[in-house]
Amino acid sequence: MALADLLLVITNFILHRINLYYIPGSFLNITPVCSAVVALSNAAAACSVWFTVTFTFDRFVAICCQKVKTKYCTKKMAAVVLGTTCILLCLETVPYYFIFQPYEMINDVPWGCYPKQSYYTNPGWVGYDWFDTVLTPLLPFTLILLFNALTVRHIFVASRVRKGLRGQSKGENRSDPEMENRRKSVILLFAISGSFILLWCVYVIHFLYYSITGEIPKYNEYVAILEQVGFLLMNLNCCTNTFIYGVTQSMFRQQLKRVLKYPCMAFYQLINKQNN
């Protein structure tokens, strides 16, 4: 997930957005290069979302399916799943390369990436757009909700059994580290699901709006603004999941504290050495 998010930052924000607004004469604005960057950006976004799905499924198996856990939750299986997912999603986003047309021709060189009008009206492109939106984010959202719901249900059932075994069913309030860890897992799962739907909902609303009404963004200022806000929040979502998963892990927090303390400790030791 972290690698996919990093690739999204490089392709979408650095090579596409920043280059588009601040380096307009760069070779990256040549139509074939710009189209390739947009296709790579969409592939990175799709990988980020689906890697979140595979990670959610991995957590589901690890918590709820103890018999399958030893066979599925391995480094080899993780490499196979992530590699296959990445290849399929990269192939699925190849058509994005052919969506754009040049904004202008300078010395027979096409410049700029402008969506073809046929992209919004041609049945083939409309069908691909629906397929791409269902693949990312509608299907991932459904799967994440399903796996999280099953995981939370399993945690609640196991927690009730554990309370009974520990004699807490009658209101005793003894500390239980395992129960606390499960409570944090439930909060984490709801945070992932909630952030996913909130940050992708504008993109989905925009897609449904122009698909139903036929309003093309470049001909309607408000639709264009909605489109850009949707892209902004969609890209933001590809950064939040890794952050949420990372910050909630105790080992990650310990390493982060060590990184933050290291400069202070090094400076303190240097001062003591000079004083001695």
PDB file of C-alpha atoms in Angstrom:
ATOM      1  CA  MET A   1       0.000   0.000   0.000  1.00  0.00           C
ATOM      2  CA  ALA A   2       2.797   2.416   0.881  1.00  0.00           C
ATOM      3  CA  LEU A   3       4.563   1.770  -2.440  1.00  0.00           C
ATOM      4  CA  ALA A   4       1.342   2.268  -4.435  1.00  0.00           C
ATOM      5  CA  ASP A   5       0.646   5.497  -2.546  1.00  0.00           C
ATOM      6  CA  LEU A   6       4.180   6.724  -3.227  1.00  0.00           C
ATOM      7  CA  LEU A   7       3.794   5.953  -6.935  1.00  0.00           C
ATOM      8  CA  LEU A   8       0.512   7.869  -6.936  1.00  0.00           C
ATOM      9  CA  VAL A   9       2.186  10.905  -5.376  1.00  0.00           C
ATOM     10  CA  ILE A  10       4.981  10.766  -7.985  1.00  0.00           C
ATOM     11  CA  THR A  11       2.776  10.209 -11.054  1.00  0.00           C
ATOM     12  CA  ASN A  12      -0.319  12.251 -10.195  1.00  0.00           C
ATOM     13  CA  PHE A  13       0.964  15.123  -8.095  1.00  0.00           C
ATOM     14  CA  ILE A  14       4.551  15.618  -9.263  1.00  0.00           C
ATOM     15  CA  LEU A  15       4.565  14.473 -12.892  1.00  0.00           C
ATOM     16  CA  HIS A  16       1.000  15.536 -13.722  1.00  0.00           C
ATOM     17  CA  ARG A  17      -0.518  18.211 -11.463  1.00  0.00           C
ATOM     18  CA  ILE A  18       2.572  20.206 -10.454  1.00  0.00           C
ATOM     19  CA  ASN A  19       4.030  19.918 -13.940  1.00  0.00           C
ATOM     20  CA  LEU A  20       0.733  20.979 -15.546  1.00  0.00           C
ATOM     21  CA  TYR A  21       0.347  24.172 -13.512  1.00  0.00           C
ATOM     22  CA  TYR A  22       3.935  25.247 -12.822  1.00  0.00           C
ATOM     23  CA  ILE A  23       6.046  23.841 -15.708  1.00  0.00           C
ATOM     24  CA  PRO A  24       3.732  24.207 -18.729  1.00  0.00           C
ATOM     25  CA  GLY A  25       6.551  23.959 -21.289  1.00  0.00           C
ATOM     26  CA  SER A  26       7.953  20.691 -19.987  1.00  0.00           C
ATOM     27  CA  PHE A  27       8.257  17.653 -22.258  1.00  0.00           C
ATOM     28  CA  LEU A  28       5.858  15.944 -19.840  1.00  0.00           C
ATOM     29  CA  ASN A  29       3.088  18.006 -21.461  1.00  0.00           C
ATOM     30  CA  ILE A  30       3.599  16.339 -24.838  1.00  0.00           C
ATOM     31  CA  THR A  31       0.377  14.423 -25.459  1.00  0.00           C
ATOM     32  CA  PRO A  32       1.791  10.847 -25.591  1.00  0.00           C
ATOM     33  CA  VAL A  33       3.885  11.428 -22.448  1.00  0.00           C
ATOM     34  CA  CYS A  34       1.025  13.133 -20.616  1.00  0.00           C
ATOM     35  CA  SER A  35      -1.343  10.300 -21.548  1.00  0.00           C
ATOM     36  CA  ALA A  36       1.129   7.715 -20.239  1.00  0.00           C
ATOM     37  CA  VAL A  37       1.479   9.617 -16.947  1.00  0.00           C
ATOM     38  CA  VAL A  38      -2.307   9.746 -16.496  1.00  0.00           C
ATOM     39  CA  ALA A  39      -2.591   6.012 -17.217  1.00  0.00           C
ATOM     40  CA  LEU A  40       0.169   5.241 -14.689  1.00  0.00           C
ATOM     41  CA  SER A  41      -1.529   7.514 -12.146  1.00  0.00           C
ATOM     42  CA  ASN A  42      -4.822   5.667 -12.510  1.00  0.00           C
ATOM     43  CA  ALA A  43      -3.024   2.341 -12.217  1.00  0.00           C
ATOM     44  CA  ALA A  44      -1.322   3.500  -8.997  1.00  0.00           C
ATOM     45  CA  ALA A  45      -4.658   4.676  -7.551  1.00  0.00           C
ATOM     46  CA  ALA A  46      -6.329   1.367  -8.421  1.00  0.00           C
ATOM     47  CA  CYS A  47      -3.439  -0.593  -6.896  1.00  0.00           C
ATOM     48  CA  SER A  48      -3.638   1.485  -3.710  1.00  0.00           C
ATOM     49  CA  VAL A  49      -7.356   0.742  -3.345  1.00  0.00           C
ATOM     50  CA  TRP A  50      -7.104  -2.958  -4.154  1.00  0.00           C
ATOM     51  CA  PHE A  51      -4.046  -3.432  -1.953  1.00  0.00           C
ATOM     52  CA  THR A  52      -6.248  -2.098   0.844  1.00  0.00           C
ATOM     53  CA  VAL A  53      -8.815  -4.755  -0.088  1.00  0.00           C
ATOM     54  CA  THR A  54      -6.211  -7.537  -0.042  1.00  0.00           C
ATOM     55  CA  PHE A  55      -4.870  -6.276   3.287  1.00  0.00           C
ATOM     56  CA  THR A  56      -8.401  -6.199   4.729  1.00  0.00           C
ATOM     57  CA  PHE A  57      -8.977  -9.746   3.483  1.00  0.00           C
ATOM     58  CA  ASP A  58      -5.664 -10.809   5.017  1.00  0.00           C
ATOM     59  CA  ARG A  59      -6.753  -9.412   8.390  1.00  0.00           C
ATOM     60  CA  PHE A  60     -10.086 -11.191   8.031  1.00  0.00           C
ATOM     61  CA  VAL A  61      -8.365 -14.523   7.397  1.00  0.00           C
ATOM     62  CA  ALA A  62      -5.867 -13.983  10.223  1.00  0.00           C
ATOM     63  CA  ILE A  63      -8.613 -13.204  12.765  1.00  0.00           C
ATOM     64  CA  CYS A  64     -11.562 -15.321  11.639  1.00  0.00           C
ATOM     65  CA  CYS A  65     -10.121 -18.303   9.735  1.00  0.00           C
ATOM     66  CA  GLN A  66      -7.489 -19.931  11.903  1.00  0.00           C
ATOM     67  CA  LYS A  67      -7.376 -23.116   9.800  1.00  0.00           C
ATOM     68  CA  VAL A  68      -6.628 -21.199   6.599  1.00  0.00           C
ATOM     69  CA  LYS A  69      -4.313 -18.701   8.286  1.00  0.00           C
ATOM     70  CA  THR A  70      -1.190 -20.889   8.249  1.00  0.00           C
ATOM     71  CA  LYS A  71      -1.500 -21.539   4.496  1.00  0.00           C
ATOM     72  CA  TYR A  72      -2.685 -18.113   3.306  1.00  0.00           C
ATOM     73  CA  CYS A  73      -0.895 -15.634   5.569  1.00  0.00           C
ATOM     74  CA  THR A  74       2.607 -16.232   4.199  1.00  0.00           C
ATOM     75  CA  LYS A  75       5.152 -14.055   2.407  1.00  0.00           C
ATOM     76  CA  LYS A  76       4.965 -16.193  -0.724  1.00  0.00           C
ATOM     77  CA  MET A  77       1.173 -15.975  -0.945  1.00  0.00           C
ATOM     78  CA  ALA A  78       1.291 -12.220  -0.291  1.00  0.00           C
ATOM     79  CA  ALA A  79       3.773 -11.767  -3.148  1.00  0.00           C
ATOM     80  CA  VAL A  80       1.598 -13.815  -5.522  1.00  0.00           C
ATOM     81  CA  VAL A  81      -1.596 -11.942  -4.618  1.00  0.00           C
ATOM     82  CA  LEU A  82      -0.033  -8.482  -4.812  1.00  0.00           C
ATOM     83  CA  GLY A  83       1.852  -9.254  -8.035  1.00  0.00           C
ATOM     84  CA  THR A  84      -1.219 -10.673  -9.780  1.00  0.00           C
ATOM     85  CA  THR A  85      -3.377  -7.756  -8.602  1.00  0.00           C
ATOM     86  CA  CYS A  86      -0.841  -5.205  -9.822  1.00  0.00           C
ATOM     87  CA  ILE A  87      -0.477  -6.779 -13.291  1.00  0.00           C
ATOM     88  CA  LEU A  88      -4.238  -7.071 -13.833  1.00  0.00           C
ATOM     89  CA  LEU A  89      -4.910  -3.492 -12.726  1.00  0.00           C
ATOM     90  CA  CYS A  90      -2.127  -2.104 -14.931  1.00  0.00           C
ATOM     91  CA  LEU A  91      -3.649  -3.912 -17.925  1.00  0.00           C
ATOM     92  CA  GLU A  92      -7.105  -2.614 -17.004  1.00  0.00           C
ATOM     93  CA  THR A  93      -5.937   1.022 -17.026  1.00  0.00           C
ATOM     94  CA  VAL A  94      -4.186   0.841 -20.432  1.00  0.00           C
ATOM     95  CA  PRO A  95      -7.263   2.340 -22.246  1.00  0.00           C
ATOM     96  CA  TYR A  96      -6.717   5.589 -20.308  1.00  0.00           C
ATOM     97  CA  TYR A  97      -3.779   6.227 -22.617  1.00  0.00           C
ATOM     98  CA  PHE A  98      -6.159   6.596 -25.579  1.00  0.00           C
ATOM     99  CA  ILE A  99      -8.693   8.906 -23.911  1.00  0.00           C
ATOM    100  CA  PHE A 100      -6.872  12.177 -24.592  1.00  0.00           C
ATOM    101  CA  GLN A 101      -6.333  14.378 -27.586  1.00  0.00           C
ATOM    102  CA  PRO A 102      -3.810  17.236 -27.981  1.00  0.00           C
ATOM    103  CA  TYR A 103      -4.814  20.719 -26.931  1.00  0.00           C
ATOM    104  CA  GLU A 104      -2.709  22.271 -29.682  1.00  0.00           C
ATOM    105  CA  MET A 105      -0.079  21.410 -32.292  1.00  0.00           C
ATOM    106  CA  ILE A 106       3.285  23.237 -32.206  1.00  0.00           C
ATOM    107  CA  ASN A 107       5.743  22.369 -34.994  1.00  0.00           C
ATOM    108  CA  ASP A 108       3.845  19.138 -35.627  1.00  0.00           C
ATOM    109  CA  VAL A 109       4.263  18.154 -31.961  1.00  0.00           C
ATOM    110  CA  PRO A 110       1.023  17.473 -30.030  1.00  0.00           C
ATOM    111  CA  TRP A 111       0.853  19.324 -26.702  1.00  0.00           C
ATOM    112  CA  GLY A 112      -1.561  18.956 -23.811  1.00  0.00           C
ATOM    113  CA  CYS A 113      -3.983  16.240 -22.734  1.00  0.00           C
ATOM    114  CA  TYR A 114      -7.630  17.041 -23.337  1.00  0.00           C
ATOM    115  CA  PRO A 115     -10.336  14.364 -22.933  1.00  0.00           C
ATOM    116  CA  LYS A 116     -12.007  13.522 -26.219  1.00  0.00           C
ATOM    117  CA  GLN A 117     -15.681  14.411 -26.383  1.00  0.00           C
ATOM    118  CA  SER A 118     -16.368  10.832 -27.521  1.00  0.00           C
ATOM    119  CA  TYR A 119     -15.157   9.676 -24.104  1.00  0.00           C
ATOM    120  CA  TYR A 120     -18.416  11.015 -22.632  1.00  0.00           C
ATOM    121  CA  THR A 121     -20.733   9.927 -25.454  1.00  0.00           C
ATOM    122  CA  ASN A 122     -19.298   6.875 -27.258  1.00  0.00           C
ATOM    123  CA  PRO A 123     -20.988   3.665 -25.983  1.00  0.00           C
ATOM    124  CA  GLY A 124     -17.658   1.852 -25.797  1.00  0.00           C
ATOM    125  CA  TRP A 125     -16.040   4.519 -23.652  1.00  0.00           C
ATOM    126  CA  VAL A 126     -19.173   4.892 -21.524  1.00  0.00           C
ATOM    127  CA  GLY A 127     -19.176   1.132 -20.917  1.00  0.00           C
ATOM    128  CA  TYR A 128     -15.484   1.185 -20.002  1.00  0.00           C
ATOM    129  CA  ASP A 129     -16.075   4.124 -17.661  1.00  0.00           C
ATOM    130  CA  TRP A 130     -18.836   2.198 -15.885  1.00  0.00           C
ATOM    131  CA  PHE A 131     -16.639  -0.903 -15.659  1.00  0.00           C
ATOM    132  CA  ASP A 132     -13.711   1.109 -14.302  1.00  0.00           C
ATOM    133  CA  THR A 133     -15.878   2.850 -11.681  1.00  0.00           C
ATOM    134  CA  VAL A 134     -17.438  -0.436 -10.562  1.00  0.00           C
ATOM    135  CA  LEU A 135     -13.967  -1.996 -10.345  1.00  0.00           C
ATOM    136  CA  THR A 136     -12.658   1.022  -8.436  1.00  0.00           C
ATOM    137  CA  PRO A 137     -14.166   2.040  -6.025  1.00  0.00           C
ATOM    138  CA  LEU A 138     -17.645   0.418  -5.861  1.00  0.00           C
ATOM    139  CA  LEU A 139     -16.543  -3.232  -5.718  1.00  0.00           C
ATOM    140  CA  PRO A 140     -13.625  -2.581  -3.314  1.00  0.00           C
ATOM    141  CA  PHE A 141     -15.922  -0.629  -1.016  1.00  0.00           C
ATOM    142  CA  THR A 142     -18.420  -3.518  -0.957  1.00  0.00           C
ATOM    143  CA  LEU A 143     -15.671  -6.047  -0.234  1.00  0.00           C
ATOM    144  CA  ILE A 144     -14.094  -3.914   2.491  1.00  0.00           C
ATOM    145  CA  LEU A 145     -17.464  -3.481   4.187  1.00  0.00           C
ATOM    146  CA  LEU A 146     -18.164  -7.217   3.923  1.00  0.00           C
ATOM    147  CA  PHE A 147     -14.802  -8.350   5.318  1.00  0.00           C
ATOM    148  CA  ASN A 148     -14.849  -5.726   8.062  1.00  0.00           C
ATOM    149  CA  ALA A 149     -18.406  -6.640   9.061  1.00  0.00           C
ATOM    150  CA  LEU A 150     -17.494 -10.327   9.290  1.00  0.00           C
ATOM    151  CA  THR A 151     -14.335  -9.506  11.255  1.00  0.00           C
ATOM    152  CA  VAL A 152     -16.183  -7.242  13.690  1.00  0.00           C
ATOM    153  CA  ARG A 153     -18.912  -9.858  14.149  1.00  0.00           C
ATOM    154  CA  HIS A 154     -16.278 -12.497  14.925  1.00  0.00           C
ATOM    155  CA  ILE A 155     -14.555 -10.161  17.404  1.00  0.00           C
ATOM    156  CA  PHE A 156     -17.820  -9.390  19.212  1.00  0.00           C
ATOM    157  CA  VAL A 157     -18.774 -13.071  19.463  1.00  0.00           C
ATOM    158  CA  ALA A 158     -15.298 -14.025  20.698  1.00  0.00           C
ATOM    159  CA  SER A 159     -15.350 -11.137  23.171  1.00  0.00           C
ATOM    160  CA  ARG A 160     -18.638 -12.276  24.720  1.00  0.00           C
ATOM    161  CA  VAL A 161     -17.258 -15.778  25.113  1.00  0.00           C
ATOM    162  CA  ARG A 162     -14.045 -14.422  26.634  1.00  0.00           C
ATOM    163  CA  LYS A 163     -15.987 -12.254  29.085  1.00  0.00           C
ATOM    164  CA  GLY A 164     -17.945 -15.283  30.209  1.00  0.00           C
ATOM    165  CA  LEU A 165     -14.805 -17.344  30.698  1.00  0.00           C
ATOM    166  CA  ARG A 166     -13.151 -14.545  32.680  1.00  0.00           C
ATOM    167  CA  GLY A 167     -16.209 -14.063  34.859  1.00  0.00           C
ATOM    168  CA  GLN A 168     -17.037 -10.569  33.553  1.00  0.00           C
ATOM    169  CA  SER A 169     -20.525 -11.343  32.341  1.00  0.00           C
ATOM    170  CA  LYS A 170     -21.971 -10.166  35.677  1.00  0.00           C
ATOM    171  CA  GLY A 171     -20.428  -6.731  35.561  1.00  0.00           C
ATOM    172  CA  GLU A 172     -16.913  -7.273  36.845  1.00  0.00           C
ATOM    173  CA  ASN A 173     -14.488  -4.727  35.452  1.00  0.00           C
ATOM    174  CA  ARG A 174     -11.082  -6.357  35.402  1.00  0.00           C
ATOM    175  CA  SER A 175      -8.522  -5.218  32.861  1.00  0.00           C
ATOM    176  CA  ASP A 176      -8.225  -7.464  29.824  1.00  0.00           C
ATOM    177  CA  PRO A 177      -5.423  -6.574  27.333  1.00  0.00           C
ATOM    178  CA  GLU A 178      -6.870  -8.923  24.708  1.00  0.00           C
ATOM    179  CA  MET A 179     -10.249  -7.180  24.869  1.00  0.00           C
ATOM    180  CA  GLU A 180      -8.522  -3.812  24.542  1.00  0.00           C
ATOM    181  CA  ASN A 181      -6.658  -4.990  21.426  1.00  0.00           C
ATOM    182  CA  ARG A 182      -9.902  -6.210  19.888  1.00  0.00           C
ATOM    183  CA  ARG A 183     -11.588  -2.890  20.647  1.00  0.00           C
ATOM    184  CA  LYS A 184      -8.770  -1.076  18.848  1.00  0.00           C
ATOM    185  CA  SER A 185      -9.153  -3.453  15.890  1.00  0.00           C
ATOM    186  CA  VAL A 186     -12.854  -2.588  15.612  1.00  0.00           C
ATOM    187  CA  ILE A 187     -12.057   1.150  15.697  1.00  0.00           C
ATOM    188  CA  LEU A 188      -9.398   0.659  13.022  1.00  0.00           C
ATOM    189  CA  LEU A 189     -11.757  -1.251  10.733  1.00  0.00           C
ATOM    190  CA  PHE A 190     -14.485   1.379  11.036  1.00  0.00           C
ATOM    191  CA  ALA A 191     -11.959   4.172  10.434  1.00  0.00           C
ATOM    192  CA  ILE A 192     -10.810   2.538   7.188  1.00  0.00           C
ATOM    193  CA  SER A 193     -14.354   1.938   5.927  1.00  0.00           C
ATOM    194  CA  GLY A 194     -15.544   5.405   6.930  1.00  0.00           C
ATOM    195  CA  SER A 195     -12.644   7.286   5.352  1.00  0.00           C
ATOM    196  CA  PHE A 196     -12.944   5.227   2.167  1.00  0.00           C
ATOM    197  CA  ILE A 197     -16.615   6.004   1.557  1.00  0.00           C
ATOM    198  CA  LEU A 198     -16.348   9.680   2.576  1.00  0.00           C
ATOM    199  CA  LEU A 199     -13.359  10.441   0.365  1.00  0.00           C
ATOM    200  CA  TRP A 200     -14.655   8.518  -2.660  1.00  0.00           C
ATOM    201  CA  CYS A 201     -18.297   9.600  -2.486  1.00  0.00           C
ATOM    202  CA  VAL A 202     -17.763  12.908  -4.365  1.00  0.00           C
ATOM    203  CA  TYR A 203     -16.035  11.072  -7.220  1.00  0.00           C
ATOM    204  CA  VAL A 204     -18.904   8.564  -7.425  1.00  0.00           C
ATOM    205  CA  ILE A 205     -21.536  11.353  -7.260  1.00  0.00           C
ATOM    206  CA  HIS A 206     -19.809  13.206 -10.096  1.00  0.00           C
ATOM    207  CA  PHE A 207     -19.621  10.035 -12.192  1.00  0.00           C
ATOM    208  CA  LEU A 208     -23.296   9.220 -11.656  1.00  0.00           C
ATOM    209  CA  TYR A 209     -24.306  12.833 -12.360  1.00  0.00           C
ATOM    210  CA  TYR A 210     -22.636  13.200 -15.738  1.00  0.00           C
ATOM    211  CA  SER A 211     -23.539   9.606 -16.698  1.00  0.00           C
ATOM    212  CA  ILE A 212     -27.249  10.225 -16.045  1.00  0.00           C
ATOM    213  CA  THR A 213     -27.570  13.851 -17.185  1.00  0.00           C
ATOM    214  CA  GLY A 214     -24.998  13.775 -19.983  1.00  0.00           C
ATOM    215  CA  GLU A 215     -23.369  16.993 -18.702  1.00  0.00           C
ATOM    216  CA  ILE A 216     -19.771  17.140 -19.971  1.00  0.00           C
ATOM    217  CA  PRO A 217     -17.453  18.754 -17.362  1.00  0.00           C
ATOM    218  CA  LYS A 218     -15.673  21.050 -19.825  1.00  0.00           C
ATOM    219  CA  TYR A 219     -19.022  22.603 -20.822  1.00  0.00           C
ATOM    220  CA  ASN A 220     -20.313  23.114 -17.260  1.00  0.00           C
ATOM    221  CA  GLU A 221     -18.261  25.006 -14.677  1.00  0.00           C
ATOM    222  CA  TYR A 222     -19.965  23.440 -11.659  1.00  0.00           C
ATOM    223  CA  VAL A 223     -19.575  19.905 -12.987  1.00  0.00           C
ATOM    224  CA  ALA A 224     -15.904  20.638 -13.660  1.00  0.00           C
ATOM    225  CA  ILE A 225     -15.413  21.868 -10.084  1.00  0.00           C
ATOM    226  CA  LEU A 226     -17.177  18.774  -8.740  1.00  0.00           C
ATOM    227  CA  GLU A 227     -14.889  16.635 -10.889  1.00  0.00           C
ATOM    228  CA  GLN A 228     -11.722  18.285  -9.548  1.00  0.00           C
ATOM    229  CA  VAL A 229     -12.912  18.051  -5.924  1.00  0.00           C
ATOM    230  CA  GLY A 230     -13.662  14.367  -6.496  1.00  0.00           C
ATOM    231  CA  PHE A 231     -10.158  13.788  -7.862  1.00  0.00           C
ATOM    232  CA  LEU A 232      -8.646  15.675  -4.919  1.00  0.00           C
ATOM    233  CA  LEU A 233     -10.473  13.613  -2.279  1.00  0.00           C
ATOM    234  CA  MET A 234      -9.903  10.374  -4.214  1.00  0.00           C
ATOM    235  CA  ASN A 235      -6.150  10.977  -4.242  1.00  0.00           C
ATOM    236  CA  LEU A 236      -6.231  11.956  -0.581  1.00  0.00           C
ATOM    237  CA  ASN A 237      -7.839   8.605   0.257  1.00  0.00           C
ATOM    238  CA  CYS A 238      -4.882   6.789  -1.267  1.00  0.00           C
ATOM    239  CA  CYS A 239      -2.710   8.384   1.437  1.00  0.00           C
ATOM    240  CA  THR A 240      -4.940   7.920   4.481  1.00  0.00           C
ATOM    241  CA  ASN A 241      -5.161   4.120   4.639  1.00  0.00           C
ATOM    242  CA  THR A 242      -1.423   3.573   4.969  1.00  0.00           C
ATOM    243  CA  PHE A 243      -1.280   6.343   7.571  1.00  0.00           C
ATOM    244  CA  ILE A 244      -4.160   4.870   9.585  1.00  0.00           C
ATOM    245  CA  TYR A 245      -2.790   1.329   9.463  1.00  0.00           C
ATOM    246  CA  GLY A 246       0.702   2.528  10.334  1.00  0.00           C
ATOM    247  CA  VAL A 247      -0.126   4.867  13.206  1.00  0.00           C
ATOM    248  CA  THR A 248      -2.375   2.298  14.895  1.00  0.00           C
ATOM    249  CA  GLN A 249       0.443  -0.273  15.045  1.00  0.00           C
ATOM    250  CA  SER A 250       2.365  -0.122  18.318  1.00  0.00           C
ATOM    251  CA  MET A 251       5.657  -1.182  16.695  1.00  0.00           C
ATOM    252  CA  PHE A 252       5.351   1.628  14.140  1.00  0.00           C
ATOM    253  CA  ARG A 253       4.732   4.165  16.915  1.00  0.00           C
ATOM    254  CA  GLN A 254       7.785   2.916  18.814  1.00  0.00           C
ATOM    255  CA  GLN A 255      10.010   3.258  15.750  1.00  0.00           C
ATOM    256  CA  LEU A 256       8.562   6.727  15.040  1.00  0.00           C
ATOM    257  CA  LYS A 257       9.364   7.828  18.591  1.00  0.00           C
ATOM    258  CA  ARG A 258      12.923   6.561  18.177  1.00  0.00           C
ATOM    259  CA  VAL A 259      13.304   8.546  14.948  1.00  0.00           C
ATOM    260  CA  LEU A 260      11.992  11.730  16.579  1.00  0.00           C
ATOM    261  CA  LYS A 261      14.170  11.285  19.688  1.00  0.00           C
ATOM    262  CA  TYR A 262      17.359  10.423  17.801  1.00  0.00           C
ATOM    263  CA  PRO A 263      18.376  14.008  16.797  1.00  0.00           C
ATOM    264  CA  CYS A 264      17.796  15.251  20.351  1.00  0.00           C
ATOM    265  CA  MET A 265      19.781  12.392  21.870  1.00  0.00           C
ATOM    266  CA  ALA A 266      22.595  12.828  19.348  1.00  0.00           C
ATOM    267  CA  PHE A 267      22.755  16.575  20.083  1.00  0.00           C
ATOM    268  CA  TYR A 268      22.703  15.913  23.851  1.00  0.00           C
ATOM    269  CA  GLN A 269      25.554  13.380  23.585  1.00  0.00           C
ATOM    270  CA  LEU A 270      27.566  15.793  21.431  1.00  0.00           C
ATOM    271  CA  ILE A 271      27.179  18.572  24.024  1.00  0.00           C
ATOM    272  CA  ASN A 272      28.217  16.228  26.856  1.00  0.00           C
ATOM    273  CA  LYS A 273      31.265  15.086  24.892  1.00  0.00           C
ATOM    274  CA  GLN A 274      32.373  18.668  24.286  1.00  0.00           C
ATOM    275  CA  ASN A 275      31.854  19.593  27.943  1.00  0.00           C
ATOM    276  CA  ASN A 276      33.889  16.582  29.073  1.00  0.00           C
TER     277      ASN A 276
END
